[in-house]
Coordinates of C-alpha atoms and ligand atoms in Angstrom, one line a residue:
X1269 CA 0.0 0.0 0.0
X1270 CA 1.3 3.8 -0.6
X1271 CA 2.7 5.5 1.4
X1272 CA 0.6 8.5 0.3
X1273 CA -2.5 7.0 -0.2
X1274 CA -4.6 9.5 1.4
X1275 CA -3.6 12.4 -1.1
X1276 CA -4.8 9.9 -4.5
X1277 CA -8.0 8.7 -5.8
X1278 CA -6.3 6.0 -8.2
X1279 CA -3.9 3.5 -7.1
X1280 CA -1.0 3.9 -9.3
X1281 CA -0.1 1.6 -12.5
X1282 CA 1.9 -1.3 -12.3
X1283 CA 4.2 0.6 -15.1
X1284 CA 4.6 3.0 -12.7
X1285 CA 5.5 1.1 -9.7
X1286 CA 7.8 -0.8 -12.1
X1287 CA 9.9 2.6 -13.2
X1288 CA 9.8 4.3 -9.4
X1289 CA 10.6 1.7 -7.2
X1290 CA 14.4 1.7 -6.6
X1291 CA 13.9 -1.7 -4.4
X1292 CA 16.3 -3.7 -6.7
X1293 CA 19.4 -1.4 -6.0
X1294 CA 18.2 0.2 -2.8
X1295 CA 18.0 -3.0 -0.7
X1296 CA 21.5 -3.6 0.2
X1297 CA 21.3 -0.6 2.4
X1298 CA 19.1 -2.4 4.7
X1299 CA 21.5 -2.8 7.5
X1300 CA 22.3 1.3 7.0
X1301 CA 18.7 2.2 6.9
X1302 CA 17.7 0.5 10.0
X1303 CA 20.7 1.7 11.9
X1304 CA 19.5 5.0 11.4
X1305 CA 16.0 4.6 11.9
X1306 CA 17.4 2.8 14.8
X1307 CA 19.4 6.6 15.9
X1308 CA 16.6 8.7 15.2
X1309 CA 14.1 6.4 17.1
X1310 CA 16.5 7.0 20.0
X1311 CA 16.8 10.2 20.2
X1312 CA 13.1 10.3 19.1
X1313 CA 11.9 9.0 22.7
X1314 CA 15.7 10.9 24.5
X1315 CA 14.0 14.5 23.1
X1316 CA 10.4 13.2 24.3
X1317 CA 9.0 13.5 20.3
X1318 CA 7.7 10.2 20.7
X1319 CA 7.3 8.1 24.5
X1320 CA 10.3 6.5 25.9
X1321 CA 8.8 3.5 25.6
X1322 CA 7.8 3.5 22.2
X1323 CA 11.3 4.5 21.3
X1324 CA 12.4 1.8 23.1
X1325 CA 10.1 -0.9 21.2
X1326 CA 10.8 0.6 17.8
X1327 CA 14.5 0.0 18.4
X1328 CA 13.9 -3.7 20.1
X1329 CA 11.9 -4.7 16.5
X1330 CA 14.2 -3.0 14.4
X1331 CA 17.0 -4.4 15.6
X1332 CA 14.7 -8.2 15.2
X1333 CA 13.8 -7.0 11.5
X1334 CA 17.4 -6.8 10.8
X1335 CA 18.1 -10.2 12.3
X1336 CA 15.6 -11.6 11.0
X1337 CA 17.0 -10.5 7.1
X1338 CA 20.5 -11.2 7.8
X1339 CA 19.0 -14.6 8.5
X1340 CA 17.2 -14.9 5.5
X1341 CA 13.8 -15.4 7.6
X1342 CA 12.7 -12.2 6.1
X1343 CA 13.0 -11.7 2.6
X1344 CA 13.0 -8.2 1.4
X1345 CA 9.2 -7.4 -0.6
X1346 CA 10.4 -6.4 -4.2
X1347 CA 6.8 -4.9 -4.7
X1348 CA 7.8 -2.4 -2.0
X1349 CA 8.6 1.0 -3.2
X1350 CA 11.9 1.3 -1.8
X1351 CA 14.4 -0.3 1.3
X1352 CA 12.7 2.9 3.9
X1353 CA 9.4 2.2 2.7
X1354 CA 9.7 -2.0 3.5
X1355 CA 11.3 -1.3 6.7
X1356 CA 9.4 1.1 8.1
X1357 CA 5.9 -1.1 6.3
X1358 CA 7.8 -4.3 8.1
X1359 CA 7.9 -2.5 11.6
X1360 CA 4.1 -1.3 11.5
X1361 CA 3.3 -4.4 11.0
X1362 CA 4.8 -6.1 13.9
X1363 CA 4.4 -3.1 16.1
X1364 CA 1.2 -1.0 14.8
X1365 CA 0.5 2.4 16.0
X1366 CA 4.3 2.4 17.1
X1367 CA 6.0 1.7 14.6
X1368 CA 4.1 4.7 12.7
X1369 CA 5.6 6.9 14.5
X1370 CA 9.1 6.3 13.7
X1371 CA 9.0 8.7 11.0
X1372 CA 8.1 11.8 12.8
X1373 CA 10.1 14.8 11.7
X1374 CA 12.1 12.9 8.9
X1375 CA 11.5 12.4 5.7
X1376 CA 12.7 9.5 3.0
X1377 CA 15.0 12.8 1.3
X1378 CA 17.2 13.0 4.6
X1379 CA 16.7 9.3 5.0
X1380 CA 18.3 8.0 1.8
X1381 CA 21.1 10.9 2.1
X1382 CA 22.1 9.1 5.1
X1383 CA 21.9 5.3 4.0
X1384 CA 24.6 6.3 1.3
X1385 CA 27.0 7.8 3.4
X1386 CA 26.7 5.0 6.1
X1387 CA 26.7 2.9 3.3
X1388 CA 29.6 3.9 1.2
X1389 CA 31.3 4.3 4.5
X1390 CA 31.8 0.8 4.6
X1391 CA 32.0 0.0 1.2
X1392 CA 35.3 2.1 0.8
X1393 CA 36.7 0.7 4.2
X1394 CA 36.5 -2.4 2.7
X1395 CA 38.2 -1.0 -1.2
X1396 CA 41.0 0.3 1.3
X1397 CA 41.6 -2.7 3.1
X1398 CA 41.9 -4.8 -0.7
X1399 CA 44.1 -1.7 -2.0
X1400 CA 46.2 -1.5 1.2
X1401 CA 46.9 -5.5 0.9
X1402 CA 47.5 -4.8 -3.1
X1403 CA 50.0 -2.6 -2.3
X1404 CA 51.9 -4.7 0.8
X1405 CA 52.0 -7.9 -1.9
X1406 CA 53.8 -5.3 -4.5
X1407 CA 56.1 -4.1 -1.7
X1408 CA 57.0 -8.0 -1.0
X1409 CA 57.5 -8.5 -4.3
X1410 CA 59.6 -5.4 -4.9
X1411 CA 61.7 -6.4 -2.0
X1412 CA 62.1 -9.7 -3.9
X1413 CA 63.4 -8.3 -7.3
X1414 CA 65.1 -5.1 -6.2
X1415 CA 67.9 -6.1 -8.2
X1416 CA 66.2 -7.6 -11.2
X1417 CA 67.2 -5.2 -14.0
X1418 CA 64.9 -4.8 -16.5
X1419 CA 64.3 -1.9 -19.4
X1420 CA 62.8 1.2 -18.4
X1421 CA 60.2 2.9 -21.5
X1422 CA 59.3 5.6 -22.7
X1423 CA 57.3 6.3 -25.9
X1424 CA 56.9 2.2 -25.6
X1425 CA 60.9 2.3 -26.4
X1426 CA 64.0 0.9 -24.3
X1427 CA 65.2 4.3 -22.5
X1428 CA 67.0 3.7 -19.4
X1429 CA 67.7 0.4 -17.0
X1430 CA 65.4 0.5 -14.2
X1431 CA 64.7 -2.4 -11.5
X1432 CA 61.6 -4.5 -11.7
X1433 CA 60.8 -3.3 -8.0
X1434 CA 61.4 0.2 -9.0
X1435 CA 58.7 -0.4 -11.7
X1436 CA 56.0 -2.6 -8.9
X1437 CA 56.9 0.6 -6.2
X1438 CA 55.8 2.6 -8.7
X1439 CA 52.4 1.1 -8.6
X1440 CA 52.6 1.0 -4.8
X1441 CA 52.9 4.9 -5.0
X1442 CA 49.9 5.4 -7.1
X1443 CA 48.0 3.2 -5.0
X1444 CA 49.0 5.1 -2.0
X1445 CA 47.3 8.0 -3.4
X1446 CA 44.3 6.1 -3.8
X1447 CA 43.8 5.2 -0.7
X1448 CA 44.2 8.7 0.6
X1449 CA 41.7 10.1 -2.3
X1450 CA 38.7 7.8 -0.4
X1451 CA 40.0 8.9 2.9
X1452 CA 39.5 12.8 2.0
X1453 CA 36.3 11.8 0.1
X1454 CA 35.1 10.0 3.5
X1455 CA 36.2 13.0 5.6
X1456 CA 34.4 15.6 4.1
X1457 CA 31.1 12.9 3.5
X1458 CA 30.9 12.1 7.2
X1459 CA 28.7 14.8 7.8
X1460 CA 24.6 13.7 9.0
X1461 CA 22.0 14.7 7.3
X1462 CA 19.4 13.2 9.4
X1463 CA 17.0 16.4 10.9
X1464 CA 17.1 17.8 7.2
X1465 CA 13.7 16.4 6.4
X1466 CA 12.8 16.6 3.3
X1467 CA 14.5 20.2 2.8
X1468 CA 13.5 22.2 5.2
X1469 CA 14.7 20.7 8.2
X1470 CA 11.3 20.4 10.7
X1471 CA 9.4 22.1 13.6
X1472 CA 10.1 19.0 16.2
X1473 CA 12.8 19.9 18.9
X1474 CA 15.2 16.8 16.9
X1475 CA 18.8 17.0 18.2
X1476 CA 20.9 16.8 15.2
X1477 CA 24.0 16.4 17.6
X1478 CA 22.7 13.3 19.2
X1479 CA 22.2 11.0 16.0
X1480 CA 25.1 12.6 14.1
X1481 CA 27.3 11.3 17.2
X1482 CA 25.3 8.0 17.3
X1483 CA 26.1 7.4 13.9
X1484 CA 30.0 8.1 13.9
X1485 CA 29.3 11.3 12.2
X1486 CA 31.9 14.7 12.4
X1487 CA 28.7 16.7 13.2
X1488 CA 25.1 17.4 11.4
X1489 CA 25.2 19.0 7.9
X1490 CA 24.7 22.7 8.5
X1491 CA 22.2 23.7 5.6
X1492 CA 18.9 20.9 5.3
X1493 CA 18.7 22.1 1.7
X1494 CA 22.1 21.2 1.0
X1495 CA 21.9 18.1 3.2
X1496 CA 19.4 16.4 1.3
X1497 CA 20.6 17.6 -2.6
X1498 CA 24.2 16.7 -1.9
X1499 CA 26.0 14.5 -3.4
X1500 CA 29.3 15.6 -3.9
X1501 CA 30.4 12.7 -1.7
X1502 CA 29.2 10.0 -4.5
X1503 CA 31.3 12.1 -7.6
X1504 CA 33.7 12.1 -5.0
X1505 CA 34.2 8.4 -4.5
X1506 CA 33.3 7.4 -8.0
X1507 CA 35.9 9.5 -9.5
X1508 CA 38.5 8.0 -6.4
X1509 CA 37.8 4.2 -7.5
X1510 CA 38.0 5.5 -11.4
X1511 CA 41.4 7.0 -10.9
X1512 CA 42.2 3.8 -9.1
X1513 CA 40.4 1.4 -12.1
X1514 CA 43.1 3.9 -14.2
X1515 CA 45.9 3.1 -12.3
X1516 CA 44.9 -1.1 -12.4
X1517 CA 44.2 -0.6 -16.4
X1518 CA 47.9 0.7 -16.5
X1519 CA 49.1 -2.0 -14.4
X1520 CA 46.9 -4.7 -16.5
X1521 CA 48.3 -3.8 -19.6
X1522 CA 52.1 -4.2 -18.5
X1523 CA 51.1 -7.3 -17.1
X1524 CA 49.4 -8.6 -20.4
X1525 CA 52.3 -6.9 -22.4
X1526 CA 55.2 -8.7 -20.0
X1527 CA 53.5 -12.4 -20.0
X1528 CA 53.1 -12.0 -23.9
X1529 CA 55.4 -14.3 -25.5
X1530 CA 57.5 -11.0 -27.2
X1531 CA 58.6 -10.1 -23.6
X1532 CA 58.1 -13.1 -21.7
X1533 CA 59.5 -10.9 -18.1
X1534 CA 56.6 -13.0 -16.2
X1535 CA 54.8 -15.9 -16.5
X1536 CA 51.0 -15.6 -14.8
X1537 CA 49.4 -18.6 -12.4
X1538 CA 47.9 -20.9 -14.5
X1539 CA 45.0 -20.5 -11.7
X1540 CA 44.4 -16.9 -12.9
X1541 CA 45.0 -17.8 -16.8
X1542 CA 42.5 -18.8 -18.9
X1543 CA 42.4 -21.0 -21.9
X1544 CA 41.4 -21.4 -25.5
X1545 CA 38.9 -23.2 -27.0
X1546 CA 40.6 -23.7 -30.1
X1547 CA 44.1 -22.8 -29.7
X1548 CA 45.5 -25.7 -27.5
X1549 CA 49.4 -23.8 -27.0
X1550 CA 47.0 -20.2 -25.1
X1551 CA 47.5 -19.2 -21.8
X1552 CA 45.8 -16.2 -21.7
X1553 CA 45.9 -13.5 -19.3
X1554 CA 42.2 -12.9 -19.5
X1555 CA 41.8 -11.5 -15.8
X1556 CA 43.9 -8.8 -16.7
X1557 CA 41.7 -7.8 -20.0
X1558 CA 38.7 -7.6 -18.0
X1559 CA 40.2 -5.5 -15.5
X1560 CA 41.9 -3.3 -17.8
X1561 CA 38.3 -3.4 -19.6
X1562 CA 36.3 -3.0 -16.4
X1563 CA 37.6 0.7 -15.9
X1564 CA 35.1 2.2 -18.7
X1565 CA 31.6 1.0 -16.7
X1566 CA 33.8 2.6 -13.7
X1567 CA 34.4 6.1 -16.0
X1568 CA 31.0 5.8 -17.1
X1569 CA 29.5 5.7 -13.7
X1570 CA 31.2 8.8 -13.0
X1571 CA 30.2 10.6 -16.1
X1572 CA 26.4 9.1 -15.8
X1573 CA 26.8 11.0 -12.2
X1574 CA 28.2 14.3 -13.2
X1575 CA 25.6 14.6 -16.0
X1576 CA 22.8 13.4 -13.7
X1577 CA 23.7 16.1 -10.9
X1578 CA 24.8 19.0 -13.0
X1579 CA 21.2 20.8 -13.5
X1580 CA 19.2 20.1 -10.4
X1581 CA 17.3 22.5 -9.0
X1582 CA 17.7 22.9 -5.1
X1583 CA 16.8 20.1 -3.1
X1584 CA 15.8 17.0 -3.6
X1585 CA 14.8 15.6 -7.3
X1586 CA 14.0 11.9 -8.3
X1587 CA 16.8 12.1 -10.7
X1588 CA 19.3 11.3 -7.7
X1589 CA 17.7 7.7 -7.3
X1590 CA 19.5 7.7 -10.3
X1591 CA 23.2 7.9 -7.8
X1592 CA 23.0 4.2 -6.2
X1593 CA 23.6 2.6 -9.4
X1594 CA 26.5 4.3 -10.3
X1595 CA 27.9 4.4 -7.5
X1596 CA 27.4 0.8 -6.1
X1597 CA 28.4 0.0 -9.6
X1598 CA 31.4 1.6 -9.1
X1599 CA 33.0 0.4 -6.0
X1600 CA 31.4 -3.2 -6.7
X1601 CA 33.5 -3.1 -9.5
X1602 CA 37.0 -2.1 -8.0
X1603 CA 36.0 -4.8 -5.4
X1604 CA 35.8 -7.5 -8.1
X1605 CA 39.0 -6.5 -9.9
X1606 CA 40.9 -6.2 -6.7
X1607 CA 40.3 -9.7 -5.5
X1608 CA 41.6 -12.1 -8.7
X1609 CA 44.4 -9.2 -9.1
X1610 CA 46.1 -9.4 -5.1
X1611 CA 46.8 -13.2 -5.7
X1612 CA 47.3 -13.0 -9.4
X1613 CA 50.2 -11.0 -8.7
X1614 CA 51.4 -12.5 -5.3
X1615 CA 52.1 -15.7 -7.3
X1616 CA 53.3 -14.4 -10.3
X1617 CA 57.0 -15.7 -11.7
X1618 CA 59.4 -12.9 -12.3
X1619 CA 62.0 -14.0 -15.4
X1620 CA 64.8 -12.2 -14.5
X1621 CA 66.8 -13.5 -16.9
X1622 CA 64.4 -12.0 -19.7
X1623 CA 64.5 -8.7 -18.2
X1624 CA 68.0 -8.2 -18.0
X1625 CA 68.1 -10.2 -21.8
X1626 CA 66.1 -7.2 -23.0
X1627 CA 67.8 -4.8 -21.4
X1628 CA 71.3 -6.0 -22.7
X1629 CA 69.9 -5.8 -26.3
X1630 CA 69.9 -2.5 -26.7
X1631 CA 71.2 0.7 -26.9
X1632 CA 70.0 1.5 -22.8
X1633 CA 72.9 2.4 -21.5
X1634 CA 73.7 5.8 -23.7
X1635 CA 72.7 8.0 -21.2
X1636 CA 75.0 6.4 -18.5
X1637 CA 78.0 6.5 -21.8
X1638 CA 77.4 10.2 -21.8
X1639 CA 77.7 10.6 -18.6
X1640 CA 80.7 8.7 -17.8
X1641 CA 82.3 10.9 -20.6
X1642 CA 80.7 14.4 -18.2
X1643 CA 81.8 13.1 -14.5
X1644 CA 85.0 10.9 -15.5
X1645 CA 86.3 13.2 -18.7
X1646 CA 84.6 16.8 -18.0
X1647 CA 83.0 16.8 -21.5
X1648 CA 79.6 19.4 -21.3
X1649 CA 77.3 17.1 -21.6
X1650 CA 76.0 18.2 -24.4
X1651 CA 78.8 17.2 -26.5
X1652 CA 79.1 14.1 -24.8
X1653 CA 75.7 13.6 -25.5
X1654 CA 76.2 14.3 -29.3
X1655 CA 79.3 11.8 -29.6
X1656 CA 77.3 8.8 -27.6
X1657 CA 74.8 9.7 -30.8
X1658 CA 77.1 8.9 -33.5
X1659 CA 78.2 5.5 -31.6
X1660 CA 74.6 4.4 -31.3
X1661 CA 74.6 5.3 -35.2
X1662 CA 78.0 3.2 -35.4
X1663 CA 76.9 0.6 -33.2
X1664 CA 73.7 0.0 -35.6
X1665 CA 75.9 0.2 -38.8
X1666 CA 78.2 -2.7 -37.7
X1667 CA 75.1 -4.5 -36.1
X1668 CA 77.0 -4.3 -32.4
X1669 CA 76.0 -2.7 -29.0
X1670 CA 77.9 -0.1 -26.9
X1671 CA 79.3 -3.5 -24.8
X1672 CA 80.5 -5.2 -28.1
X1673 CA 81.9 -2.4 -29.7
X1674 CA 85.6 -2.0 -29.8
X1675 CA 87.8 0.7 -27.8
X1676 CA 89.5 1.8 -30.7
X1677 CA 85.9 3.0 -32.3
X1678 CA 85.2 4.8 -29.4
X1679 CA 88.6 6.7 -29.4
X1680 CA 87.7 7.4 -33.2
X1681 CA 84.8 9.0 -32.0
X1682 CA 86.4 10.5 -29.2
X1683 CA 89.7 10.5 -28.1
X1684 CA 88.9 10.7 -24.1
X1685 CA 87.1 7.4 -24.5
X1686 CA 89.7 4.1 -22.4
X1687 CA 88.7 0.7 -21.1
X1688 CA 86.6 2.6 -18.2
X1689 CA 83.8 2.8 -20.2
X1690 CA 82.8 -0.7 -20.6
X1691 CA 82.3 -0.9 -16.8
X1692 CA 80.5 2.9 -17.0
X1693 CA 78.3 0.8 -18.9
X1694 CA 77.7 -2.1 -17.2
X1695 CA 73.7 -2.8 -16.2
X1696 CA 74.6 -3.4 -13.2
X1697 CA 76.1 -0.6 -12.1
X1698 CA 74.0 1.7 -14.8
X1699 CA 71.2 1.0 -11.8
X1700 CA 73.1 0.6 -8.9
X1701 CA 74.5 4.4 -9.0
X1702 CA 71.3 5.9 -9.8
X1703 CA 71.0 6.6 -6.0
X1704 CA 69.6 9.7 -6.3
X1705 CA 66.2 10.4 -4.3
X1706 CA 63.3 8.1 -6.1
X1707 CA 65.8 6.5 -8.7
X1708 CA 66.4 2.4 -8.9
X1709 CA 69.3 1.9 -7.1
X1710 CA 68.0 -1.4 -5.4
X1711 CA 69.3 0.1 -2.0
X1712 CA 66.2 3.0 -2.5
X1713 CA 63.7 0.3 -3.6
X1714 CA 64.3 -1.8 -1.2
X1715 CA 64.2 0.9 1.7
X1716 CA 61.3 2.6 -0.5
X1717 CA 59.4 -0.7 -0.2
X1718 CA 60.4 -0.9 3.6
X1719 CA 58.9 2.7 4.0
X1720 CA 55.7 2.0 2.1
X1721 CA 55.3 -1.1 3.9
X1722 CA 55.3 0.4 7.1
X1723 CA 53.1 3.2 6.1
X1724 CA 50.5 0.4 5.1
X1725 CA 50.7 -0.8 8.7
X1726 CA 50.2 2.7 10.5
X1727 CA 47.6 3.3 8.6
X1728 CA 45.8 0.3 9.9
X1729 CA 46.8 1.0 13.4
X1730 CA 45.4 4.4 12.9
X1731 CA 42.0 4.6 15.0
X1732 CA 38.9 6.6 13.3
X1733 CA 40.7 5.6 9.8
X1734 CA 37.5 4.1 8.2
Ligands
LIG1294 N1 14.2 5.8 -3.5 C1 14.5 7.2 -3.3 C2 15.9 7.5 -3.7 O1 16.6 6.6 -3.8 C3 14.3 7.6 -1.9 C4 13.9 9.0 -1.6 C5 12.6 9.3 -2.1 N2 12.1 10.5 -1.8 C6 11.1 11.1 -2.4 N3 10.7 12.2 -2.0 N4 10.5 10.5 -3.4 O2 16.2 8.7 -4.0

């Protein structure tokens, strides 16, 4: 029966009930929804709104209701119009004239502004639990291969020799700032709503303080208008977990580019591989296409958002119904790609061998051949720069590399050029003396990693962090 029933002469369509009801997405906020009710029953019966009693009984049965649906005793009417309709419907029906007075002085507007927050509260403690784990597996691994040399890129071409912890810490970095996008988007959403009403906050003496502070709220919105049409906190998040789908979409396609059979600098679990139906030699690395894939719905989510907020009219508007798809949507979905990815990559093999092969192959030690000829000769580097040119061009001619080729070509080039410069060259040491701040020295990474790693743990030790 509606809600409103009263005000009409017609019960509504079917069609309509069909288009309005937001039951299907809305549900999984039971737990949120009767926790508030739950808070504004309470204070309810503390601010003598309703009797103490009564208060007292509303919370008792809501409390049962949600027992009763975590058990699965009660299942969740999809005729009803939405999750605070069916509750509060559920707890009339046990309780009668009671349980119709839970909703003095609030309305379904400051309601459902709530059951997001408390909602997506716990949704995004749970993505920064999965990222925080993510990023301790990458710091393990980085520890691991800290002095696996393998070809750094740029424009997709062999630049300079990094490590391939270097490369994982830089994913740990990137993650880091993840995790600390949600916990500003959760510190400036952890403001209640509840006591806006349906706009214009209400007449009944509600203390705002008390369910705020019930509800592990900073403090009570300070404009009901605002309260109710907000939601700044869902673009917020959404566009968090899309920079973070970005960030695994990069990640993805190195993996799927370093277990192709070109690179072959990792080899994937066959228990996160997939098969082909007719190609009997595949091993595909399919969970890493659908990740890389998934981050589109993610981007969409947030532009579906954006474009669904942008011309609303002060306060509330049906339209925002419209912001628990996109925004479950989008954390379900970094949920589901973190999972398969934090073992995927815990159990990964590392070729080293293959790394350092492609390194060797090139021409990505010229930078470190300048710059033997600036620190041990006092060229500008400019012109030191220049002559490591024409060798490269020399090397390609004669089908060598700057190890293979002979002294006596180097002192053609350039005089200053003696035996030093083979070692100046070497991979090893190439990385070894980029010790500067952030480079790949495998002392840095390894402490880097060490750093990070502890920095994971604080964070979890941190009390209030949600
Ligand atoms: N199902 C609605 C939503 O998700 C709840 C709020 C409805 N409020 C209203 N005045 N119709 O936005």
């Amino acid at each position: 029966m509606k809600l409103w029933k009263g005000r009409f002469q017609k019960e509504a369509d079917p069609r309509t009930n069909d288009f309005n009801s937001s039951i299907a997405f809305d549900s999984r906020m039971y737990r949120q929804d009767i926790e508030g009710s739950i808070a504004h029953a309470t204070m309810l019966g503390r601010q003598g709104i309703i009797g103490e009693n009564e208060s007292m009984k509303i919370c008792v049965e809501l409390g049962k209701i949600r027992d009763d649906l975590d058990a699965g005793v009660l299942a969740i009417d999809p005729d009803a119009e939405d999750i605070h309709t069916f509750v509060e419907q559920e707890l009339t029906a046990r309780l009668g004239d009671a349980g119709k007075r839970l909703h003095t002085g609030r309305s379904r507007n400051d309601q459902v502004a709530l059951d997001i927050r408390l909602t997506l509260r716990e949704d995004c403690a749970g993505l920064k639990a999965q990222l925080k784990e993510l990023i301790s597996v990458l710091c393990k691994e980085a520890k691991l291969y800290s002095d696996a040399v393998m070809p750094g890129y740029t424009h997709m071409q062999r630049a300079q020799p990094v490590t391939f912890g270097h490369h994982l810490m830089a994913y740990a970095e990137m993650l880091l700032r993840d995790v600390s996008r949600l916990d500003d988007a959760i510190r400036r959403m952890n403001y209640s709503p509840l006591g806006s009403g349906a706009l214009a906050g209400t007449t009944y003496p509600l203390d705002r303080e008390m369910t705020a502070k019930l509800l592990g709220f900073t403090a009570p919105a300070q404009n009901s208008l605002d309260a109710v049409a907000d939601r700044d906190f869902c673009a917020e998040i959404v566009f968090a977990v899309s920079l973070c789908m970005a960030h695994l979409s990069r990640l993805c396609e190195e993996l799927v580019l370093w277990c192709s059979w070109e690179f072959r600098f990792i080899e994937l679990d066959d228990a996160y591989c997939t098969g082909s139906s007719i190609m009997p030699q595949k091993k595909n690395p399919d969970l890493a296409e659908l990740i890389r894939g998934k981050s589109g719905r993610v981007f969409g989510d947030l532009i579906g958002l954006l474009t669904m907020m942008k011309g609303l009219p002060l306060a509330y508007n049906k339209d925002m119904q419209e912001d628990k798809e996109a925004v479950f949507d989008a954390v379900d979905t970094l949920k589901l790609c973190l999972t398969p990815l934090i073992p995927m990559l815990d159990t990964m093999k590392v070729r080293k061998d293959h790394m350092r092969a492609a390194a060797a192959g090139g021409f990505i030690n010229a930078t470190d051949c300048a710059d033997y000829l600036v620190s041990v000769k006092g060229l500008p580097f400019r012109d030191a720069y220049k002559i490591t040119g024409e060798l490269v061009a020399l090397c390609i001619e004669q089908k060598l590399t700057l190890e293979t080729l002979p002294l006596q070509q180097y002192q053609a080039v350039c005089p200053d050029f003696d035996e030093g410069v083979y070692e100046a060259i070497s991979l090893d040491k190439c990385v070894s003396d980029r010790k500067v701040l952030g480079g790949p020295a495998p002392e840095n990474v390894r402490a880097q990693a060490k750093r990070v790693l502890e920095l994971v743990e604080e964070m979890d030790k941190r009390t209030g962090d949600c």
